Coordinates of N, CA and C in Angstrom, one line a residue:
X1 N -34.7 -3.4 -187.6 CA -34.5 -3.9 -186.3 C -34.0 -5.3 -186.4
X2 N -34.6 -6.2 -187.3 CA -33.9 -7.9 -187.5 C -32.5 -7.1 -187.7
X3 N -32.2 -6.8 -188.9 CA -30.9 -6.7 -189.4 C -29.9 -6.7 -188.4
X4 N -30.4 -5.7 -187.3 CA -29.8 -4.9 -186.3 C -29.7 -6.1 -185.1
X5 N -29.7 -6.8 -184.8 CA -30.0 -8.0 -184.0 C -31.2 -7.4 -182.9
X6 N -32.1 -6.2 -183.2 CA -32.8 -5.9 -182.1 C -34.3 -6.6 -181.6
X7 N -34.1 -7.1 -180.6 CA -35.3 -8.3 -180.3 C -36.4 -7.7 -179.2
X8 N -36.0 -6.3 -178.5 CA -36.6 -5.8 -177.8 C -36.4 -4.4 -177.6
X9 N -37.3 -3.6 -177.3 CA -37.2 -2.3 -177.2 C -38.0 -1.8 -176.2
X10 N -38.3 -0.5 -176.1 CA -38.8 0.3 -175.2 C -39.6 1.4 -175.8
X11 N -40.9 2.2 -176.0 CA -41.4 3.3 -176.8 C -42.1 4.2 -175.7
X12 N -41.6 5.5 -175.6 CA -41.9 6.7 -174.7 C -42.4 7.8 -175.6
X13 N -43.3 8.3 -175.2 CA -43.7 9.4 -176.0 C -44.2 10.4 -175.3
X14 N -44.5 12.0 -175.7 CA -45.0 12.9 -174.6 C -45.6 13.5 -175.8
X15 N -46.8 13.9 -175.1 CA -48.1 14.8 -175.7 C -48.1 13.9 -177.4
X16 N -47.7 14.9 -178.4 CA -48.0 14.1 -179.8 C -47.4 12.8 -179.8
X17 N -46.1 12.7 -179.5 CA -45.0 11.7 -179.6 C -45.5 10.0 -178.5
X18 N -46.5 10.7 -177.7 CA -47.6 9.4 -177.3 C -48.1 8.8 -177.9
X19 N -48.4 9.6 -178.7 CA -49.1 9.1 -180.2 C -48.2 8.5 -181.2
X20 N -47.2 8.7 -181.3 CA -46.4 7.9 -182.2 C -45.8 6.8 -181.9
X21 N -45.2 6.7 -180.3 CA -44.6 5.4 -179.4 C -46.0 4.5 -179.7
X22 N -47.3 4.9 -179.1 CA -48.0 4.3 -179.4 C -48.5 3.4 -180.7
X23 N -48.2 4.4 -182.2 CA -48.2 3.6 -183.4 C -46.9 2.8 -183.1
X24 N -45.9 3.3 -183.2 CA -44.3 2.2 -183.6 C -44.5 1.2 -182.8
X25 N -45.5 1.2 -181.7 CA -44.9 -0.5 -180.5 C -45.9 -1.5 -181.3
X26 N -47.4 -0.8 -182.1 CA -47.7 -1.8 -183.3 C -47.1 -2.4 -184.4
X27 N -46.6 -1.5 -184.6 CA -45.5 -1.7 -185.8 C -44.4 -2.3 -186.0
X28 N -44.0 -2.3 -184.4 CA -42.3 -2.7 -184.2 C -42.5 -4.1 -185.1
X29 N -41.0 -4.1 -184.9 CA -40.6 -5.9 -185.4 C -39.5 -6.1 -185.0
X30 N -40.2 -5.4 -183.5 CA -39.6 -6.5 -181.8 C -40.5 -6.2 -181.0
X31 N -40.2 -7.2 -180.0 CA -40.8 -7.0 -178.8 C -40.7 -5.8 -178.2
X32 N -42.2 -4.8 -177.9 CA -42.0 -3.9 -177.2 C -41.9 -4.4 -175.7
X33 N -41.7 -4.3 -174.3 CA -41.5 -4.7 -173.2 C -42.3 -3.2 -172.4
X34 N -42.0 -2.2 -172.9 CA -42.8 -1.1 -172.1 C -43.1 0.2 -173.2
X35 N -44.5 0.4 -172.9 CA -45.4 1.1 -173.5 C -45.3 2.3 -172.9
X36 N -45.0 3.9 -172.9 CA -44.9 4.6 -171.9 C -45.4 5.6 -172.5
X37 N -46.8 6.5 -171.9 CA -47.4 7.7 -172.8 C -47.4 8.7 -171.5
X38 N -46.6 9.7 -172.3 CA -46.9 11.0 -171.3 C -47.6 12.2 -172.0
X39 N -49.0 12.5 -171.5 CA -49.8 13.5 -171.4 C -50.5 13.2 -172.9
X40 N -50.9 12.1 -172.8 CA -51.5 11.6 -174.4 C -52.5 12.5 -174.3
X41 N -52.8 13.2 -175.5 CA -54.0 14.2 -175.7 C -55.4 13.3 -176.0
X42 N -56.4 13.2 -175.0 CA -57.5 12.7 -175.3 C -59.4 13.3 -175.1
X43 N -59.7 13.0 -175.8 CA -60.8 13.4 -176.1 C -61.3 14.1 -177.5
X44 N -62.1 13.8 -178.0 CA -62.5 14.2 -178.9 C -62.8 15.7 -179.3
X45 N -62.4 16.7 -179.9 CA -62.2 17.7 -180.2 C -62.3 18.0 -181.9
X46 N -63.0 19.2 -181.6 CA -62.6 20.1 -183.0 C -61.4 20.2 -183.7
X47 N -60.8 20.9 -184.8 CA -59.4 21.6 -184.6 C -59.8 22.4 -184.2
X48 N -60.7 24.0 -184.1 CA -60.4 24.9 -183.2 C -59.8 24.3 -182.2
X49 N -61.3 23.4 -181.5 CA -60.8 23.5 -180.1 C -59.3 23.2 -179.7
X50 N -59.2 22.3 -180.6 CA -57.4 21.5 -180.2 C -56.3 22.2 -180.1
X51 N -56.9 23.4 -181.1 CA -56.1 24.5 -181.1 C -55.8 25.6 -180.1
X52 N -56.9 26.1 -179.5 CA -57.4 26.6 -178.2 C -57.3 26.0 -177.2
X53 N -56.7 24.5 -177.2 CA -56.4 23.8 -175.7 C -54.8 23.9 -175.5
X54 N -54.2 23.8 -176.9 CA -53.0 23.5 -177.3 C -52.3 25.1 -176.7
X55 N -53.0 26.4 -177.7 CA -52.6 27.4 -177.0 C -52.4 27.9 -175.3
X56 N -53.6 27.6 -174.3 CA -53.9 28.2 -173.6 C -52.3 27.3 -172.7
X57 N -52.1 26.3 -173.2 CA -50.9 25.7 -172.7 C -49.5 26.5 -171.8
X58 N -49.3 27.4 -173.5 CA -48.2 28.6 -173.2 C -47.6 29.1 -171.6
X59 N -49.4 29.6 -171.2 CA -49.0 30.2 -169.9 C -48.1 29.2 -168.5
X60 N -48.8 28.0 -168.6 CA -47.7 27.3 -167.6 C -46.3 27.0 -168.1
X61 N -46.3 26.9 -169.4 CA -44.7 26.5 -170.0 C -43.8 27.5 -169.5
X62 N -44.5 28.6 -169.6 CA -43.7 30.0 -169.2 C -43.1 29.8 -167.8
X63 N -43.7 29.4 -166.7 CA -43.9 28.8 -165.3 C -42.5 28.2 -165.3
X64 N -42.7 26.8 -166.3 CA -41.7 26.0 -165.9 C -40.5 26.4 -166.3
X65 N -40.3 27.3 -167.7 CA -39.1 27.8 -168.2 C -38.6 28.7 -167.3
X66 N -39.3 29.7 -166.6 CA -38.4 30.7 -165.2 C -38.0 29.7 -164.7
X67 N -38.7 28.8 -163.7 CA -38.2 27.9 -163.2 C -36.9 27.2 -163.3
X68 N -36.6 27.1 -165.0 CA -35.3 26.2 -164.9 C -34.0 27.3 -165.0
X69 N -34.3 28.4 -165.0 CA -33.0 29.5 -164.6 C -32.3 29.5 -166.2
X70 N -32.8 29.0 -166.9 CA -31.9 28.7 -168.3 C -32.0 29.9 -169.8
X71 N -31.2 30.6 -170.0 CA -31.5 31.9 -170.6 C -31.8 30.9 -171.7
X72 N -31.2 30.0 -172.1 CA -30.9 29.4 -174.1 C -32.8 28.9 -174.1
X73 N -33.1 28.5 -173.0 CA -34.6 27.6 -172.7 C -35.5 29.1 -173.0
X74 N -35.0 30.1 -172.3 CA -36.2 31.5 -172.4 C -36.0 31.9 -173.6
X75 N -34.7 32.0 -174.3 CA -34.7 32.3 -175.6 C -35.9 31.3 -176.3
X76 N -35.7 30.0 -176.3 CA -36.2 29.0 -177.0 C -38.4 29.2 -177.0
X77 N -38.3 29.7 -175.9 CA -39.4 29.8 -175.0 C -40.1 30.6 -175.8
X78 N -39.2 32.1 -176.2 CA -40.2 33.3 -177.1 C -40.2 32.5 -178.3
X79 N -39.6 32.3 -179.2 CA -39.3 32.0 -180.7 C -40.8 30.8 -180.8
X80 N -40.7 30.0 -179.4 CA -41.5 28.8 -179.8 C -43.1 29.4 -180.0
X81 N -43.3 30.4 -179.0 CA -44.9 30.4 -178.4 C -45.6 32.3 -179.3
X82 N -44.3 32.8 -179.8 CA -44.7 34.0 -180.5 C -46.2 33.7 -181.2
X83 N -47.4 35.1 -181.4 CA -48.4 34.9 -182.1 C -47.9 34.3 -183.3
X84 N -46.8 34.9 -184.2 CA -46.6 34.3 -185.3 C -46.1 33.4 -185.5
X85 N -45.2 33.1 -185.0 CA -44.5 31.7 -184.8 C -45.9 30.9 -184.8
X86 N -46.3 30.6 -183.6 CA -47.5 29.9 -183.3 C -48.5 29.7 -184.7
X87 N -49.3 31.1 -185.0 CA -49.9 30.7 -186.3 C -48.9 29.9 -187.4
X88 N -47.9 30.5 -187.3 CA -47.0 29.8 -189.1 C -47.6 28.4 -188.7
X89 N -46.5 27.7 -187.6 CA -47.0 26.5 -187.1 C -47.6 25.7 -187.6
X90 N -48.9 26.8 -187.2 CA -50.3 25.7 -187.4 C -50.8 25.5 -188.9
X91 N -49.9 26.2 -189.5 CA -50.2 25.9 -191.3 C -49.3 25.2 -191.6
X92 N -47.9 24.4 -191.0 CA -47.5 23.8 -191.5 C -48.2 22.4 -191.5
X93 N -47.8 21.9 -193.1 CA -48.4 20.1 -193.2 C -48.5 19.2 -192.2
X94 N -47.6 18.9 -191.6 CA -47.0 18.1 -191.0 C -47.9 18.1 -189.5
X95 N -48.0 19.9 -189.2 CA -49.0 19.9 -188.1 C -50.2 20.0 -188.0
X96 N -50.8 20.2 -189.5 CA -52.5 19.8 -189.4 C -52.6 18.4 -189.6
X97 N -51.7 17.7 -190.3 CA -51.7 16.0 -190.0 C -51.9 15.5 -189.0
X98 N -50.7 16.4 -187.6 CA -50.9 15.6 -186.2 C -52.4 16.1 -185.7
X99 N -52.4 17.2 -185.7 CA -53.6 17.2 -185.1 C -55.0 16.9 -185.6
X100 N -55.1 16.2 -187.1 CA -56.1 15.5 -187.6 C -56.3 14.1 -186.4
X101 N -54.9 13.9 -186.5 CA -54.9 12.3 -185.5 C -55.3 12.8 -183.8
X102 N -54.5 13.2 -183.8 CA -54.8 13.6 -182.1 C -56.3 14.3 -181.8
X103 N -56.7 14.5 -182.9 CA -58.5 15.3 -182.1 C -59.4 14.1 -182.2
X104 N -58.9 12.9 -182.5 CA -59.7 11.6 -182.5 C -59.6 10.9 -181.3
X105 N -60.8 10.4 -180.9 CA -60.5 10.0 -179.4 C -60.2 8.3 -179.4
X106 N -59.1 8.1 -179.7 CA -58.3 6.4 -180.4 C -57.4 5.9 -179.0
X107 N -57.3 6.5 -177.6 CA -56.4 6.5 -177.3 C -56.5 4.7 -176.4
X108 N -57.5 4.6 -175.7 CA -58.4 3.4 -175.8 C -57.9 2.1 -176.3
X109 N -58.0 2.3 -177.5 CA -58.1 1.5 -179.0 C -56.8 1.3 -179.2
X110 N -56.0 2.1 -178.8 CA -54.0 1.8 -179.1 C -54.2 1.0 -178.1
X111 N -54.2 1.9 -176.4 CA -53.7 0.4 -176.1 C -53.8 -0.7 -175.4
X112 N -55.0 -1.1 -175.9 CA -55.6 -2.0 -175.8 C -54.9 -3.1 -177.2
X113 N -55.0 -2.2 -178.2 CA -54.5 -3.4 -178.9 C -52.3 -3.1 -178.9
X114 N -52.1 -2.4 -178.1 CA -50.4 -3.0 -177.7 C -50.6 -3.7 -177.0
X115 N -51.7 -4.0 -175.7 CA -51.8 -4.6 -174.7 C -51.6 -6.3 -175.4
X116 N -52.5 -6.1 -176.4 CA -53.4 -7.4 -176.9 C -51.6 -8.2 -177.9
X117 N -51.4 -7.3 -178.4 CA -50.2 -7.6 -179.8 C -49.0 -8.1 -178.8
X118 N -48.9 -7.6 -177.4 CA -47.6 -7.7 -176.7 C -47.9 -8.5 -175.2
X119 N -47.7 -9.5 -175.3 CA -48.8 -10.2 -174.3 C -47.3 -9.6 -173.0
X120 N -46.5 -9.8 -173.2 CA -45.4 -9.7 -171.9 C -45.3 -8.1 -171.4
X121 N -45.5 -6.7 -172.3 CA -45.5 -6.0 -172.2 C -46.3 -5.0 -171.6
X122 N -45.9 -3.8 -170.8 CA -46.9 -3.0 -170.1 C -46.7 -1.8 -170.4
X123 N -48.0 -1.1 -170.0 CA -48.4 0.1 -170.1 C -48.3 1.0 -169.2
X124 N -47.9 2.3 -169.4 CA -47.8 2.9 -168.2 C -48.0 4.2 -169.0
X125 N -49.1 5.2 -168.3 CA -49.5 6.3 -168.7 C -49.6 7.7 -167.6
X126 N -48.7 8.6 -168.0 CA -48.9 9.8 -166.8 C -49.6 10.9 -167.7
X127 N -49.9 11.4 -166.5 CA -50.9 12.8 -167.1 C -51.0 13.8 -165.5
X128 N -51.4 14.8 -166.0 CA -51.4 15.5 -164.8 C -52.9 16.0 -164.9
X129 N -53.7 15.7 -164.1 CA -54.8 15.9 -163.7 C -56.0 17.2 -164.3
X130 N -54.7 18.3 -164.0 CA -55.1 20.1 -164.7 C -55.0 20.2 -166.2
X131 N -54.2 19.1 -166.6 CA -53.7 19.1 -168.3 C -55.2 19.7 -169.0
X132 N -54.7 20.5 -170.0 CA -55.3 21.0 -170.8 C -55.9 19.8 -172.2
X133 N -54.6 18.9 -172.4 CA -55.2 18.2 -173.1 C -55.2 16.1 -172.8
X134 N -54.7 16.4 -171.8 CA -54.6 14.8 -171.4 C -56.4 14.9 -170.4
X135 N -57.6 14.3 -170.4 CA -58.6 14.5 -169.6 C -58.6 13.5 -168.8
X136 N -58.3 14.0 -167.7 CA -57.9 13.2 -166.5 C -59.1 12.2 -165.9
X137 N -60.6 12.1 -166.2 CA -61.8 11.8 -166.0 C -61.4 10.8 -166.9
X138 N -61.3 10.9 -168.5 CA -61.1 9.6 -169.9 C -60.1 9.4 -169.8
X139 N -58.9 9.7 -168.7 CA -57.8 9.1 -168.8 C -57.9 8.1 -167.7
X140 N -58.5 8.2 -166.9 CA -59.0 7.3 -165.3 C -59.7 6.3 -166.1
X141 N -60.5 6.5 -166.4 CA -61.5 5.4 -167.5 C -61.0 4.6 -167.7
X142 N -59.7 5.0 -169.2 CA -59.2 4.2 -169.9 C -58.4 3.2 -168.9
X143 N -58.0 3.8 -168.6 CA -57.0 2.7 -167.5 C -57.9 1.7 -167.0
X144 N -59.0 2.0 -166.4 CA -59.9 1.3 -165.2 C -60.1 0.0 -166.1
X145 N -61.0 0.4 -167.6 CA -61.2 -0.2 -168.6 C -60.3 -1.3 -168.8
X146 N -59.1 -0.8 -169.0 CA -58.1 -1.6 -169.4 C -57.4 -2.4 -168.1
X147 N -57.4 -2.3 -167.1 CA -57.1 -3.1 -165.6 C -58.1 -3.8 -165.5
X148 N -59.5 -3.9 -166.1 CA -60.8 -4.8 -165.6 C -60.6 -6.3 -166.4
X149 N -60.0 -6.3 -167.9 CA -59.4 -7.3 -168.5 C -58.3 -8.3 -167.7
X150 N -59.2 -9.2 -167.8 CA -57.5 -10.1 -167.4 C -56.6 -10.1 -167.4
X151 N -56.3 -10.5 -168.7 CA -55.3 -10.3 -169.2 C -54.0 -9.5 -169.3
X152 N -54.8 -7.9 -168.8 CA -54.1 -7.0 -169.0 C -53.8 -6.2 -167.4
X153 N -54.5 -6.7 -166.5 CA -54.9 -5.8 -164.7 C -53.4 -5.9 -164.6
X154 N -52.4 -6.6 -164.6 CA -50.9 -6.3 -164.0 C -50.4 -5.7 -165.1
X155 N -50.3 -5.4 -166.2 CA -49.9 -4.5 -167.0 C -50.0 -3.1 -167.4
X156 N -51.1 -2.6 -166.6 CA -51.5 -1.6 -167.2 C -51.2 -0.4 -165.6
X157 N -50.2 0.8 -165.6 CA -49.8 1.3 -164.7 C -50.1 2.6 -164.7
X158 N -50.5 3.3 -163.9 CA -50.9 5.1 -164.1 C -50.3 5.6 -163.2
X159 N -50.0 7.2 -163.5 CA -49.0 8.0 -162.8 C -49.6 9.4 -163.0
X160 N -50.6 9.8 -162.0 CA -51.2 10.6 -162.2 C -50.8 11.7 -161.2
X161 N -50.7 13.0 -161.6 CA -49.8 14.6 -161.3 C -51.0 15.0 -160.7
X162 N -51.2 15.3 -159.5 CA -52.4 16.2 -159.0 C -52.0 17.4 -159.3
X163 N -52.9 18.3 -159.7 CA -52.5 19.5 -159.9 C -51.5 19.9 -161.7
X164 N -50.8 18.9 -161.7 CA -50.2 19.4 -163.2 C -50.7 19.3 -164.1
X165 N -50.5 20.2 -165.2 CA -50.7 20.7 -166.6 C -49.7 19.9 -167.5
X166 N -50.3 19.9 -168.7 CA -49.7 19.2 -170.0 C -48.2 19.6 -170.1
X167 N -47.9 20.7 -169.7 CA -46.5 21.2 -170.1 C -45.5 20.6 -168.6
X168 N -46.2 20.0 -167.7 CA -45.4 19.7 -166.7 C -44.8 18.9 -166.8
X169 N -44.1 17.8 -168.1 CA -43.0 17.3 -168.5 C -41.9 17.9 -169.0
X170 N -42.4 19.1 -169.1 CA -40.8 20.1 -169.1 C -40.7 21.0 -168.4
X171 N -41.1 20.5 -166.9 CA -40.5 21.2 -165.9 C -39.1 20.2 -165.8
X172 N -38.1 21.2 -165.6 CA -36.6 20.4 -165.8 C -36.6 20.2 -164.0
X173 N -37.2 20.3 -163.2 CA -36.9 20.1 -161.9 C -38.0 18.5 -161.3
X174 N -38.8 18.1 -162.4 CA -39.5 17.0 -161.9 C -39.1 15.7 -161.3

C-alpha cells in the first residue's frame, strides 16, 4: 500500500469475508475510513452446528436466485448447494480453517479494536434479523456495547433487515 501511494481505504465484507475486512482494516498500512460487515456470523457454535446453520441457509438462496430471472445464477445455484458439492466443500482446508475462525464468538473484540486502531474511522454493520448466522439479539448488543463508549457512539452504524436471512445480500434486487 506505501509503495502504491495508498493512504486510505475502505474494507467490506459479507458473511466469511466480514471476517476478513475485519482482519485486513487491522492490518492495513492505511487508514481504514470505513469498516463495513455484512451478515458477520456470530455466536459461538460447534462445527456441527456451524455446519447445520450454514446448510439450512440453501433454502432462501434458492428464493433469491428465482428471483433474479438469471439461468447462468440457477446454473451456479445447483453446482454450488449439491449434497456433494456441499460435503466436498466442507473437507476442503481452506474451509475447516474458516470455520474454525468464524465458530468463535470474536466479533466484539474486532471491532472494537478497529474502532480503537482507527480513531477517524466507522463501523457500519448489516444483518438481517432471520439470519441463520448473523444473531440479531448479539448483534444489537454488540453495537449497543460499542455506541456506549465515547469515543466510539458516532462511529458505530447498524442496518438492520427485519425479516432477512443471511443469504439476503444476494438478493440482486436489494
Amino acid at each position: 500500500a506505501e509503495e502504491a501511494g495508498i493512504e486510505t481505504g475502505h474494507e467490506v465484507g459479507y458473511s466469511w469475508g466480514a471476517w476478513l475486512a475485519m482482519r485486513s482494516a487491522q492490518t492495513a498500512a492505511y487508514a481504514v475510513k470505513n469498516l463495513v460487515t455484512l451478515e458477520a456470523v456470530t455466536g459461538n457454535r460447534t462445527l456441527p452446528e456451524l455446519g447445520k446453520d450454514f446448510k439450512s441457509t440453501d433454502k432462501h438462496l434458492k428464493h433469491y436466485v428465482q428471483c433474479s430471472d438469471s439461468p447462468i445464477f440457477e446454473m451456479a445455484l445447483a453446482d454450488s448447494v449439491s449434497a456433494v458439492g456441499y460435503r466436498l466443500g466442507l473437507l476442503r482446508v481452506t474451509n475447516v480453517a474458516a470455520a474454525l475462525q468464524l465458530r468463535e464468538p470474536n466479533y466484539l473484540w474486532r471491532a472494537a479494536k478497529y474502532l480503537a486502531e482507527h480513531p477517524d474511522g466507522t463501523l457500519t454493520a448489516a444483518w438481517g434479523t432471520d439470519s441463520e448466522l448473523a444473531n440479531d439479539t448479539e448483534m444489537g448488543n454488540h453495537l449497543a456495547y460499542l455506541s456506549g463508549i465515547p469515543t466510539f457512539t458516532e462511529r458505530v452504524k447498524s442496518l438492520r433487515f427485519v425479516g432477512g436471512r443471511h443469504a439476503l445480500f444476494n438478493d440482486v434486487h436489494l
